Structures are given as C-alpha cells and as structure tokens.
Coordinates of N, CA and C in Angstrom, one line a residue:
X511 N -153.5 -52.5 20.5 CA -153.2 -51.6 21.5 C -151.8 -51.0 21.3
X512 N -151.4 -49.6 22.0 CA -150.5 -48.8 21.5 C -149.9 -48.6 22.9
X513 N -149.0 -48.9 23.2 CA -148.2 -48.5 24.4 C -147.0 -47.2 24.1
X514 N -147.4 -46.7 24.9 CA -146.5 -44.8 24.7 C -145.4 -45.0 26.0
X515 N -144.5 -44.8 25.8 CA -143.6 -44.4 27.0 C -143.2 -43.2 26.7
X516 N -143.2 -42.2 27.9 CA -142.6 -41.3 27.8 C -141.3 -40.8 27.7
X517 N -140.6 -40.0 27.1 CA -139.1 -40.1 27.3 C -138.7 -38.9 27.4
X518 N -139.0 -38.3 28.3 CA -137.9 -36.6 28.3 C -137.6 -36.2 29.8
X519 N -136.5 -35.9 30.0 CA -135.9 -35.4 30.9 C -136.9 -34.9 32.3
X520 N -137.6 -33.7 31.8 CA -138.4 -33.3 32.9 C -139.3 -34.5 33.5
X521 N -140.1 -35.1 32.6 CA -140.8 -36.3 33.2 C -139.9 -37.5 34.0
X522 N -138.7 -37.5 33.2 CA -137.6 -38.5 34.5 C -137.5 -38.0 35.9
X523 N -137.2 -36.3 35.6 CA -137.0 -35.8 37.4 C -138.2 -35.9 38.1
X524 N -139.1 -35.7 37.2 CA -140.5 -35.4 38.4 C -140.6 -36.6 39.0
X525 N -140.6 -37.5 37.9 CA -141.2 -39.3 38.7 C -140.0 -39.6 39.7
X526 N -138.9 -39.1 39.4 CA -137.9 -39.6 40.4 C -138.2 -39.5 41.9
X527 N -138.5 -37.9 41.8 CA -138.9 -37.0 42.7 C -140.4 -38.0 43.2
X528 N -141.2 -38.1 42.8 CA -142.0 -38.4 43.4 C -142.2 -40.0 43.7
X529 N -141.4 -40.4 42.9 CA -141.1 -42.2 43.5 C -140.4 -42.1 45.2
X530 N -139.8 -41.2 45.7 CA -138.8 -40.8 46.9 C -139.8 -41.2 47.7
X531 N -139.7 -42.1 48.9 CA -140.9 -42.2 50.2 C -140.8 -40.7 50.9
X532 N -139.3 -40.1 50.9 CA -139.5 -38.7 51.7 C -140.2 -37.7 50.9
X533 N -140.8 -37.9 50.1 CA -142.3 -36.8 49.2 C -143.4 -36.8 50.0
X534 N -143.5 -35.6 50.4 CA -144.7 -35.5 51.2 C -145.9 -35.2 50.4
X535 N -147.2 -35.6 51.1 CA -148.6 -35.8 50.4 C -148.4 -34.4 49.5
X536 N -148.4 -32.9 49.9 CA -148.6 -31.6 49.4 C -147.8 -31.8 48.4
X537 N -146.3 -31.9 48.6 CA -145.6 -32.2 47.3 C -146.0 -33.7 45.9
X538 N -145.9 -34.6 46.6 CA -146.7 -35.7 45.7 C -148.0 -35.0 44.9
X539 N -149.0 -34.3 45.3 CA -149.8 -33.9 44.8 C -149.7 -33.0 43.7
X540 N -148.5 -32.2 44.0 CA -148.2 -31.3 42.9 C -147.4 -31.8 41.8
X541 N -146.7 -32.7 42.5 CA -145.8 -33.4 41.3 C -146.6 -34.2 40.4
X542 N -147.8 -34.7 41.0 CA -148.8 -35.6 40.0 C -149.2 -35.1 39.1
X543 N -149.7 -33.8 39.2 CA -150.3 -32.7 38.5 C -149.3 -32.0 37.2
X544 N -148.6 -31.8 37.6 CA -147.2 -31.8 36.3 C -147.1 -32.7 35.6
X545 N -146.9 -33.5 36.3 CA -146.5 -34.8 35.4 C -147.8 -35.5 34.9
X546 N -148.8 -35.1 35.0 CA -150.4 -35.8 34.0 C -150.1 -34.3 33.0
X547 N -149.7 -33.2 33.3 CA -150.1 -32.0 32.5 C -149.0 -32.5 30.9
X548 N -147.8 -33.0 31.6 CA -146.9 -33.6 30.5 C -147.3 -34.7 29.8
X549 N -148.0 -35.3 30.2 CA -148.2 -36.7 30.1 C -149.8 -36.6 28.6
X550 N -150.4 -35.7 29.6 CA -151.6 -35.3 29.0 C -151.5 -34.6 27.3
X551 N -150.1 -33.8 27.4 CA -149.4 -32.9 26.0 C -149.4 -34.0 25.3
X552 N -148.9 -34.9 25.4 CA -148.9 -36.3 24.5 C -149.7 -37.1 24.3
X553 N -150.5 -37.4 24.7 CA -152.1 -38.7 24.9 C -152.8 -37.4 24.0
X554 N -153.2 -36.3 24.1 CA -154.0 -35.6 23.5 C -154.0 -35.5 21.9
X555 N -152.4 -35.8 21.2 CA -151.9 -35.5 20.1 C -153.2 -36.2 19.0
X556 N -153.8 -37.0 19.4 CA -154.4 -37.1 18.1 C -156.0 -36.9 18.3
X557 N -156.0 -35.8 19.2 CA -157.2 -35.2 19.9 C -158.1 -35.0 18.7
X558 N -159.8 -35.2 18.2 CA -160.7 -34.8 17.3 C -160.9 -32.9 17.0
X559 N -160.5 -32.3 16.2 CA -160.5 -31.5 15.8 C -161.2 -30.7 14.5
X560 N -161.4 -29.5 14.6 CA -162.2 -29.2 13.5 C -162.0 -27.5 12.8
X561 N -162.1 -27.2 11.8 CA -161.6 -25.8 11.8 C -163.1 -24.9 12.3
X562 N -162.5 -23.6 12.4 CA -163.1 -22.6 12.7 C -162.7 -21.5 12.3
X563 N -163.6 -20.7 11.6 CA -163.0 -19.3 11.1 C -162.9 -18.4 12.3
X564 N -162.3 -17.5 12.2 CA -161.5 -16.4 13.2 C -161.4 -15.3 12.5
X565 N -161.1 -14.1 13.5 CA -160.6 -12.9 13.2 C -159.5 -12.4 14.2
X566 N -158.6 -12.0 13.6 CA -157.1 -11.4 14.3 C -157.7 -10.4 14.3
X567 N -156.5 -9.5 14.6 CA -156.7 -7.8 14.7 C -156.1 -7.7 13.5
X568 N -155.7 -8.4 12.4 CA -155.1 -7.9 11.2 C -156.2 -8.7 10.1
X569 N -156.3 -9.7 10.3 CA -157.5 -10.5 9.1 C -158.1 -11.5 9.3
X570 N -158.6 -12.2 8.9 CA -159.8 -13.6 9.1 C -158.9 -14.5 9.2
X571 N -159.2 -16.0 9.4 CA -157.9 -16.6 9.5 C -158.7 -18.3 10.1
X572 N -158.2 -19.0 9.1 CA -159.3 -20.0 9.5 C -158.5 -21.4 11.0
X573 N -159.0 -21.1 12.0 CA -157.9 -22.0 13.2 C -158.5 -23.3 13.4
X574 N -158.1 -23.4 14.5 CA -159.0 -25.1 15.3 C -159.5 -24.6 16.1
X575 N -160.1 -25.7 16.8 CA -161.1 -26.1 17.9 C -161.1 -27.1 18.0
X576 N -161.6 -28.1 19.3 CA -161.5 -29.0 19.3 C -163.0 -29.5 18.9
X577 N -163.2 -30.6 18.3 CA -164.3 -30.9 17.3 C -165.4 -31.8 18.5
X578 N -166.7 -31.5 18.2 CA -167.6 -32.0 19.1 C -167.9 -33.7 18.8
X579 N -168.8 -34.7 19.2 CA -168.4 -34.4 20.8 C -167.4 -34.1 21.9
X580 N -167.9 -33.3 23.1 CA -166.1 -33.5 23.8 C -165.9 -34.7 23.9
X581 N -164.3 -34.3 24.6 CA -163.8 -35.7 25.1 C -164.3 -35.7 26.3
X582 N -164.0 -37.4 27.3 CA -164.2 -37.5 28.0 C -163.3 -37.7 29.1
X583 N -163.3 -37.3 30.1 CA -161.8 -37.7 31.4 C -162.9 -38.6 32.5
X584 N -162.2 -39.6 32.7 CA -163.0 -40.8 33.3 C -161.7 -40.7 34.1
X585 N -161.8 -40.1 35.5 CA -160.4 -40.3 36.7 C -161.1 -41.8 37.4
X586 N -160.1 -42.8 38.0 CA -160.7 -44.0 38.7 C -160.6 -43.5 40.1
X587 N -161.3 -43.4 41.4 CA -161.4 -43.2 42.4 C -160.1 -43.9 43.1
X588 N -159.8 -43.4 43.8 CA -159.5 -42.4 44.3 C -158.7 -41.5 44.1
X589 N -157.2 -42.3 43.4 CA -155.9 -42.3 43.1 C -156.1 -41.2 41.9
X590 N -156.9 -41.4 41.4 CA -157.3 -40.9 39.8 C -157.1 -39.7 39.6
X591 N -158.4 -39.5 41.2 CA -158.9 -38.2 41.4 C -157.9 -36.9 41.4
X592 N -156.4 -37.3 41.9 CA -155.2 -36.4 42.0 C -154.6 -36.4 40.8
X593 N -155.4 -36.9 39.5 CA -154.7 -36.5 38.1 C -155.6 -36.0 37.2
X594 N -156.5 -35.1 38.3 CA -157.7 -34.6 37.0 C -157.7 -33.4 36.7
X595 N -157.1 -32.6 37.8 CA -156.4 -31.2 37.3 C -155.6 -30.8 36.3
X596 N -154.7 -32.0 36.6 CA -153.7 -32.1 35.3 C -154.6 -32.0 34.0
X597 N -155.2 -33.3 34.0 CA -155.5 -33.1 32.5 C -156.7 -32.3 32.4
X598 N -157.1 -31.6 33.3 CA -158.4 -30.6 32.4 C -157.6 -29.5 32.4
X599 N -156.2 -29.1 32.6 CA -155.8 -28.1 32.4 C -155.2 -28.1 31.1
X600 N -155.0 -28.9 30.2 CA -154.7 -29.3 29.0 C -155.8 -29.9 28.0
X601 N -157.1 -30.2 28.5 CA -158.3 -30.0 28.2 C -159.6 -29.7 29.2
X602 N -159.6 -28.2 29.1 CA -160.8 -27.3 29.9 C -161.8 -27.5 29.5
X603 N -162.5 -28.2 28.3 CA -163.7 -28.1 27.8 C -164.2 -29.9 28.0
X604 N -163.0 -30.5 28.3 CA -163.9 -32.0 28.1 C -164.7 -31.9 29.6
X605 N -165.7 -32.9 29.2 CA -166.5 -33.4 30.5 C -165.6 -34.5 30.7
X606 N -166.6 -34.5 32.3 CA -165.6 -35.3 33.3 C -167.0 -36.6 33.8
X607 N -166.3 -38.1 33.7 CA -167.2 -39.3 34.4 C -166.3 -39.8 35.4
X608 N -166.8 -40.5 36.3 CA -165.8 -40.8 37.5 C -165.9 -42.5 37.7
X609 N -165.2 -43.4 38.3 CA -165.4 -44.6 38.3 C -164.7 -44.9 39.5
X610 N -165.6 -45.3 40.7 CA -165.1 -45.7 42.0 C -164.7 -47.4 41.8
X611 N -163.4 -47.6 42.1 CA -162.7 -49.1 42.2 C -162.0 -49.3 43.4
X612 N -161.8 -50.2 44.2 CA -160.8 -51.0 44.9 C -160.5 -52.3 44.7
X613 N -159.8 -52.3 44.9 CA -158.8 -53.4 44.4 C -158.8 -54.8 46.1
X614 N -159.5 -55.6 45.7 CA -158.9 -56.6 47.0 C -157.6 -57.4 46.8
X615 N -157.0 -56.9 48.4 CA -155.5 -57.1 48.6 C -155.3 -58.4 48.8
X616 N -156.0 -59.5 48.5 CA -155.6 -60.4 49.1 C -155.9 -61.6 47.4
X617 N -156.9 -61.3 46.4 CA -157.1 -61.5 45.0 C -156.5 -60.4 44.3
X618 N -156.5 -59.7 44.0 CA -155.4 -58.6 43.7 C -156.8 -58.2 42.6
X619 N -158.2 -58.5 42.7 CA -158.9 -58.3 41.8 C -159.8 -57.1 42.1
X620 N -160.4 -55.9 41.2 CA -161.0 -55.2 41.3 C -162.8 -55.3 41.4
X621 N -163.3 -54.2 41.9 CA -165.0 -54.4 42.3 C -165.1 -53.0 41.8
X622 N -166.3 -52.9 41.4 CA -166.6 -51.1 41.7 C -167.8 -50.9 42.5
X623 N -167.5 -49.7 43.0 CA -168.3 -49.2 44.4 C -169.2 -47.9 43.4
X624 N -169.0 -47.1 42.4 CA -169.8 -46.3 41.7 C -169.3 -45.7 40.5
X625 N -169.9 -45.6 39.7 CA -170.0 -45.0 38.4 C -170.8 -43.4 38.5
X626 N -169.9 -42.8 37.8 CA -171.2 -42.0 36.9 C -170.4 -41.0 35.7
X627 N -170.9 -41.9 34.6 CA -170.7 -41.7 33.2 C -171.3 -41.6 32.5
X628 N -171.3 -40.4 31.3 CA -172.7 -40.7 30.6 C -173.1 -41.7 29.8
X629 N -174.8 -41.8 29.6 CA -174.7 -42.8 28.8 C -174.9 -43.3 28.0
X630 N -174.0 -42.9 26.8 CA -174.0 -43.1 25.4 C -172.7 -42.2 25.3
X631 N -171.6 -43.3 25.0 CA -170.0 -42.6 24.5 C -169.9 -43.1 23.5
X632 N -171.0 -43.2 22.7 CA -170.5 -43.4 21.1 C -170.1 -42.2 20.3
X633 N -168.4 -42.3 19.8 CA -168.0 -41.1 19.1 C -166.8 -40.2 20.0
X634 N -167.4 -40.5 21.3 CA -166.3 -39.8 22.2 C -165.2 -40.4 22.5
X635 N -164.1 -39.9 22.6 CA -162.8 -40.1 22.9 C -162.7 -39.8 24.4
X636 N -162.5 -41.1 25.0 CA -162.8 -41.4 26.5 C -160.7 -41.2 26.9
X637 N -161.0 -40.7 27.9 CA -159.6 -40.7 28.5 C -159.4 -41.2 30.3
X638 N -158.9 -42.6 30.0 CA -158.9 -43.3 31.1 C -158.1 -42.4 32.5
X639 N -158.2 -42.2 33.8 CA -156.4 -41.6 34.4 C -156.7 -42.6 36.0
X640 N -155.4 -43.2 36.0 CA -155.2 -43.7 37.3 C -153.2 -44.0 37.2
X641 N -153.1 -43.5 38.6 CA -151.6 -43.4 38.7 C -150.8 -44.7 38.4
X642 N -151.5 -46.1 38.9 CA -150.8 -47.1 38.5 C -151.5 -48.1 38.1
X643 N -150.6 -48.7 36.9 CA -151.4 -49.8 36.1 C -150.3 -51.4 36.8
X644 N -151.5 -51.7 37.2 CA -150.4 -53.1 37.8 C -151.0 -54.4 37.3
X645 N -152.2 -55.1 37.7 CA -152.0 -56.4 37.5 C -153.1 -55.7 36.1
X646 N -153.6 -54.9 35.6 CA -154.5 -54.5 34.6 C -155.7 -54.7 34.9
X647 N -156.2 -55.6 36.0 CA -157.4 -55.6 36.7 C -158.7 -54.3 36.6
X648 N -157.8 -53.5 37.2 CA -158.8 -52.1 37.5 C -159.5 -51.6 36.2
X649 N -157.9 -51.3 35.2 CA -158.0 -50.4 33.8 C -159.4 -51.6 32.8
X650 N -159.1 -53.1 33.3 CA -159.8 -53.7 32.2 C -161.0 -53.6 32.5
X651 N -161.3 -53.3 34.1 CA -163.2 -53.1 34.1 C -163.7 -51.8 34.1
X652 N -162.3 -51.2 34.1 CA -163.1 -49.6 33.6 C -163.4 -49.7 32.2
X653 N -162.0 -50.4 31.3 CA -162.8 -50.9 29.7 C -163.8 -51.1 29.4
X654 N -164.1 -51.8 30.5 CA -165.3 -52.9 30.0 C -166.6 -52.0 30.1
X655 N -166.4 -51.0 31.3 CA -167.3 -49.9 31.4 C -168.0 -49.1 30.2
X656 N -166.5 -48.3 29.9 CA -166.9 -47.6 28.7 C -167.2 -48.2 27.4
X657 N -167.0 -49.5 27.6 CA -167.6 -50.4 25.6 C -169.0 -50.7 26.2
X658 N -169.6 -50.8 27.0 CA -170.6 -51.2 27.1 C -171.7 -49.9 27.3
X659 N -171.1 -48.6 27.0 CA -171.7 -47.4 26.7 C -171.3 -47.2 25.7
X660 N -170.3 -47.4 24.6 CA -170.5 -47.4 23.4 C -169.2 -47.1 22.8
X661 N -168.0 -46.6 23.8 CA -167.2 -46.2 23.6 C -166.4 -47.3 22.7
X662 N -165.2 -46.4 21.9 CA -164.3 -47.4 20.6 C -163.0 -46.8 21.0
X663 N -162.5 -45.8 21.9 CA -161.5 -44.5 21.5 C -161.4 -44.3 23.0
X664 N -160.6 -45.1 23.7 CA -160.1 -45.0 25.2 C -158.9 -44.8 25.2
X665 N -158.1 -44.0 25.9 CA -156.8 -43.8 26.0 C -156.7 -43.5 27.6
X666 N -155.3 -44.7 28.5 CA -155.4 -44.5 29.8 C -154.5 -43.8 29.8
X667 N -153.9 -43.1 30.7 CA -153.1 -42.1 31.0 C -152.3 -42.2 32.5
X668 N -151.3 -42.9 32.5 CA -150.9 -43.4 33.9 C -149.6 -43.3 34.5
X669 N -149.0 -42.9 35.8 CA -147.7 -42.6 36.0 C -146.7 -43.5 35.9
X670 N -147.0 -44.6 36.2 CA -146.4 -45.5 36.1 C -147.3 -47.4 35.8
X671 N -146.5 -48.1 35.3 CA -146.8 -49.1 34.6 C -145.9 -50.8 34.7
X672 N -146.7 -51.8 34.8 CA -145.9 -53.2 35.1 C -146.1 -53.9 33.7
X673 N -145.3 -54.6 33.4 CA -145.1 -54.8 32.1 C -146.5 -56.2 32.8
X674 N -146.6 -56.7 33.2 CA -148.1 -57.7 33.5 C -149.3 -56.9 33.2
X675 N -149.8 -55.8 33.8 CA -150.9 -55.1 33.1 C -150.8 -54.7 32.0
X676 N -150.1 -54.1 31.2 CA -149.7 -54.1 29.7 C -149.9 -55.0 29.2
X677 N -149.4 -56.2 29.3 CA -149.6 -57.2 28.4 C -151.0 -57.5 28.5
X678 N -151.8 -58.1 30.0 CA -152.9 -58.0 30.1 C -153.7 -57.3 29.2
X679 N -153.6 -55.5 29.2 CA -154.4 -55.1 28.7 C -154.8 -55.3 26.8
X680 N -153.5 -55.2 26.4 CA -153.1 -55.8 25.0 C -153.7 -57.4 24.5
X681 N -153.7 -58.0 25.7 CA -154.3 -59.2 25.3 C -156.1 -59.1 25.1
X682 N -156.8 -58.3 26.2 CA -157.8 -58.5 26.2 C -158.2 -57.6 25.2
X683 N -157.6 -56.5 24.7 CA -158.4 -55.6 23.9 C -157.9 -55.2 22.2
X684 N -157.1 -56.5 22.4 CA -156.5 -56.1 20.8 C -157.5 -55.8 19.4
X685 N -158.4 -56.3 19.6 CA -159.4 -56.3 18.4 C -160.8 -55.7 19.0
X686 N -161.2 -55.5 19.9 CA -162.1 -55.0 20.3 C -162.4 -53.7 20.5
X687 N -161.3 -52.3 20.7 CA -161.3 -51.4 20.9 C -160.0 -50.7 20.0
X688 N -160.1 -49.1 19.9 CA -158.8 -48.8 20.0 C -158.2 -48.0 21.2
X689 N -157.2 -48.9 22.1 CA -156.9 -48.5 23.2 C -155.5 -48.2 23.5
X690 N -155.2 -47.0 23.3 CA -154.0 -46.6 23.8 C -153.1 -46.3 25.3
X691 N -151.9 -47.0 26.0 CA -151.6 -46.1 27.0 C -150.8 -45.3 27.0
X692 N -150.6 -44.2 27.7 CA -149.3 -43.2 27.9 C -149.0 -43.6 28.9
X693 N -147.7 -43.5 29.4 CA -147.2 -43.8 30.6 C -145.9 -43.4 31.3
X694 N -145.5 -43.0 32.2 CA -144.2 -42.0 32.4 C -143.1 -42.9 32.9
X695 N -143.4 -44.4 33.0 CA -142.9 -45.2 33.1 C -142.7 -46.7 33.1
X696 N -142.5 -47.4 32.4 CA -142.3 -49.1 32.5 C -141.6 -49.8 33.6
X697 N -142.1 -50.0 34.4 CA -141.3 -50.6 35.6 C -141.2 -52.1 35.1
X698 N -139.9 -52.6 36.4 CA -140.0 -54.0 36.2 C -140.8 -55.1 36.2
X699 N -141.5 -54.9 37.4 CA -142.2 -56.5 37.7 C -143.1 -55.6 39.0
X700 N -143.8 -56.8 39.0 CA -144.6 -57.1 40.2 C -144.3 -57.5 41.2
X701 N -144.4 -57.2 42.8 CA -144.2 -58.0 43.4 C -145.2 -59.2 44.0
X702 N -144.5 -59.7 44.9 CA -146.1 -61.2 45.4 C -147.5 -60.5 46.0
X703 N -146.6 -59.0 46.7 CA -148.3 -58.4 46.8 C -149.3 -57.5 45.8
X704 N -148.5 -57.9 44.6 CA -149.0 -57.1 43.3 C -148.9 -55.6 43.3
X705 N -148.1 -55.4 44.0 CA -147.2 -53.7 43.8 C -146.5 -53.8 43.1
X706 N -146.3 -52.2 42.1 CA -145.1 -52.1 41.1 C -143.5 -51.9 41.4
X707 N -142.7 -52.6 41.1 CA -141.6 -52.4 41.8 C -140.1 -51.9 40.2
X708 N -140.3 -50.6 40.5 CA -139.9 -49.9 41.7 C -140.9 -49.2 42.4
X709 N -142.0 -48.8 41.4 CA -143.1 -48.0 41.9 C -142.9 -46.9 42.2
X710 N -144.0 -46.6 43.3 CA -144.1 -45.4 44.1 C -144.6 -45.6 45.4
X711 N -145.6 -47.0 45.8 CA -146.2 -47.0 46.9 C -147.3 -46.8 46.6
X712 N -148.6 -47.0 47.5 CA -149.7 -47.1 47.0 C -149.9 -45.2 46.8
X713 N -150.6 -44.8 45.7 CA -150.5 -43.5 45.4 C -151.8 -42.7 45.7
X714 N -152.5 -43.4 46.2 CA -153.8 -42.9 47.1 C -153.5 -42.7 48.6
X715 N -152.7 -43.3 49.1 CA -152.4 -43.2 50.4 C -151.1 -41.8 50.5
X716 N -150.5 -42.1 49.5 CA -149.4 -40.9 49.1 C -149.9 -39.3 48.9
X717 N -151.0 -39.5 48.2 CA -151.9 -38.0 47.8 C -152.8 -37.5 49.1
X718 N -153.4 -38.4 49.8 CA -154.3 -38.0 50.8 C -154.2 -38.6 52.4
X719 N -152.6 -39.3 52.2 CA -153.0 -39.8 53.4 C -153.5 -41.2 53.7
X720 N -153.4 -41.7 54.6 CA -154.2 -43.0 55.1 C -155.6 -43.0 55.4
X721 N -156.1 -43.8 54.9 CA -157.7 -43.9 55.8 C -158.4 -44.7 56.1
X722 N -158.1 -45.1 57.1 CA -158.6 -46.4 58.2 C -160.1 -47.3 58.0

C-alpha cells in the first residue's frame, strides 16, 4: 500500500478553512469540492490511458484518451456523496457505484445498508472517496466489496486521515491488492470516541446538516 500526502499550499488553506466549526454547511460543501478536485489532480496521475489519432486545424497529431474500461468512482454514503462532484469534474467519463455505510458509535465498527456496483470490476481502476479515514473500518469493507467483484486497482481518496486507519489499511491489504491512498492530511490520533483529532467533525453532519 502507497500512502500520498498532499503537500501544497492551496490544499493547507482550504482544509484549514474547512476544519473551522464556524464553516458553514454551503461553504463546507464547496470547500470539499475543491479540495477532492485537487486531491483528485493527483490520485488520477497514473490513470489507464491510450493514444488516439486527432486532427488540429494545422495537422494529424496522435493524443490521449483515457483507455477503456472506465474508471470507477465508488463515493461511500453519505459523507462521500459531497466528494463526487469533485472528482467527476476531473473525470467526466468514469461511471459512478455508490456504497451505503454507518459506522456504530458505540463499536466504532461499520455495516452496510446498500450497494450498487457493477458486477465485474475486473481491469477497472476503482476510486474509493470518503472524507475521513479513521479507525479504517469503513475503507476496509468497502475493499472487501470491490475484490470480491474482481477489482486489483483501488485508490481511496480522502480529506483527511488517522495514522490507525492507515496502518490498518496497509496491514490488511499489503499483498492482496494494489491500494493506494491520497489524503490532504495525516492527523494525529484518535480519540476514545474514534474521531480524528484534529479533524473536522463528523463531515456528513457538516455538509447536510443533522438528521435525527
């Protein structure tokens, strides 16, 4: 497993900006969306490609494309869901699978409530997106999802990150997959209620609000 940190200035202000409790949902939202669009410039770099001949207005000219099959953007419910603009705006052609998770607060362990992915991702380059990676719970049964459709080529894509789910995920998938994460930042620790600290706060409740 390949852990990416991000490191450039714009991505420091945005997360700053959006780690602030005084960020309101409309703003959080937008800030998510930048910051997956940056986040996304990087995770994509070793995107499957292929050439294609062309014509300019001056001569033929042989370019890229992105090589079939598409990729795949697998957002995790809910939280996800406010980082999928981002990245189809830096890939408009991949299809999109969705994967409903919550997390119980009291085991800090995930369930899923719905899928729908296709089924056979053998060859496709799956791209995981959920805003925070904490105990690695969630990310590892979304894994578990996509290897058991066929997938080899998962890359998560996340705002922030606890050095426990990282390791987690590295332990469980070192030889089994190739799984890369991006991440806009490595936080310290965990706390006892398995929040990232410094974090952001739960980032589903930040994007939409509370819901009883």
């Amino acid at each position: 497993m390949r852990l990416h940190v991000a490191d450039h200035p714009l991505i420091a202000h945005k997360l700053s900006v959006l780690r602030d409790q005084s960020t309101d949902s409309a703003r959080f939202r937008q800030l998510t969306e930048e910051l997956v669009m940056l986040l996304a410039y990087e995770a994509t770099r070793s995107v499957a490609v292929e050439d294609k001949e062309i014509t300019t207005p001056v001569t033929t000219f042989t370019g890229t494309r992105l090589a079939e099959p598409r990729p795949v953007v697998v957002p995790i419910l809910r939280a996800g869901l406010g980082m999928l603009d981002g990245m189809l705006r830096i890939l408009p052609t991949a299809e999109v699978g969705f994967l409903g998770m919550v997390r119980d607060e009291e085991t800090f362990e995930p369930s899923a409530y719905a899928d729908r992915l296709p089924d056979d991702l053998s060859g496709r380059q799956v791209f995981v997106v959920d805003p925070m990676l904490a105990t690695g719970g969630t990310l590892a049964m979304a894994i578990d999802f996509l290897l058991a459709r066929g997938a080899r080529d998962v890359t998560a894509v996340c705002l922030v990150s606890a050095p426990e789910g990282v390791e987690r995920i590295e332990r469980d998938y070192a030889q089994s997959a190739n799984v890369e994460i991006y991440t806009a930042a490595l936080d310290e620790k965990l706390n006892e209620k398995g929040y990232i600290v410094p974090g952001l706060g739960d980032a589903g409740d930040r994007m939409y609000g509370i819901v009883d």
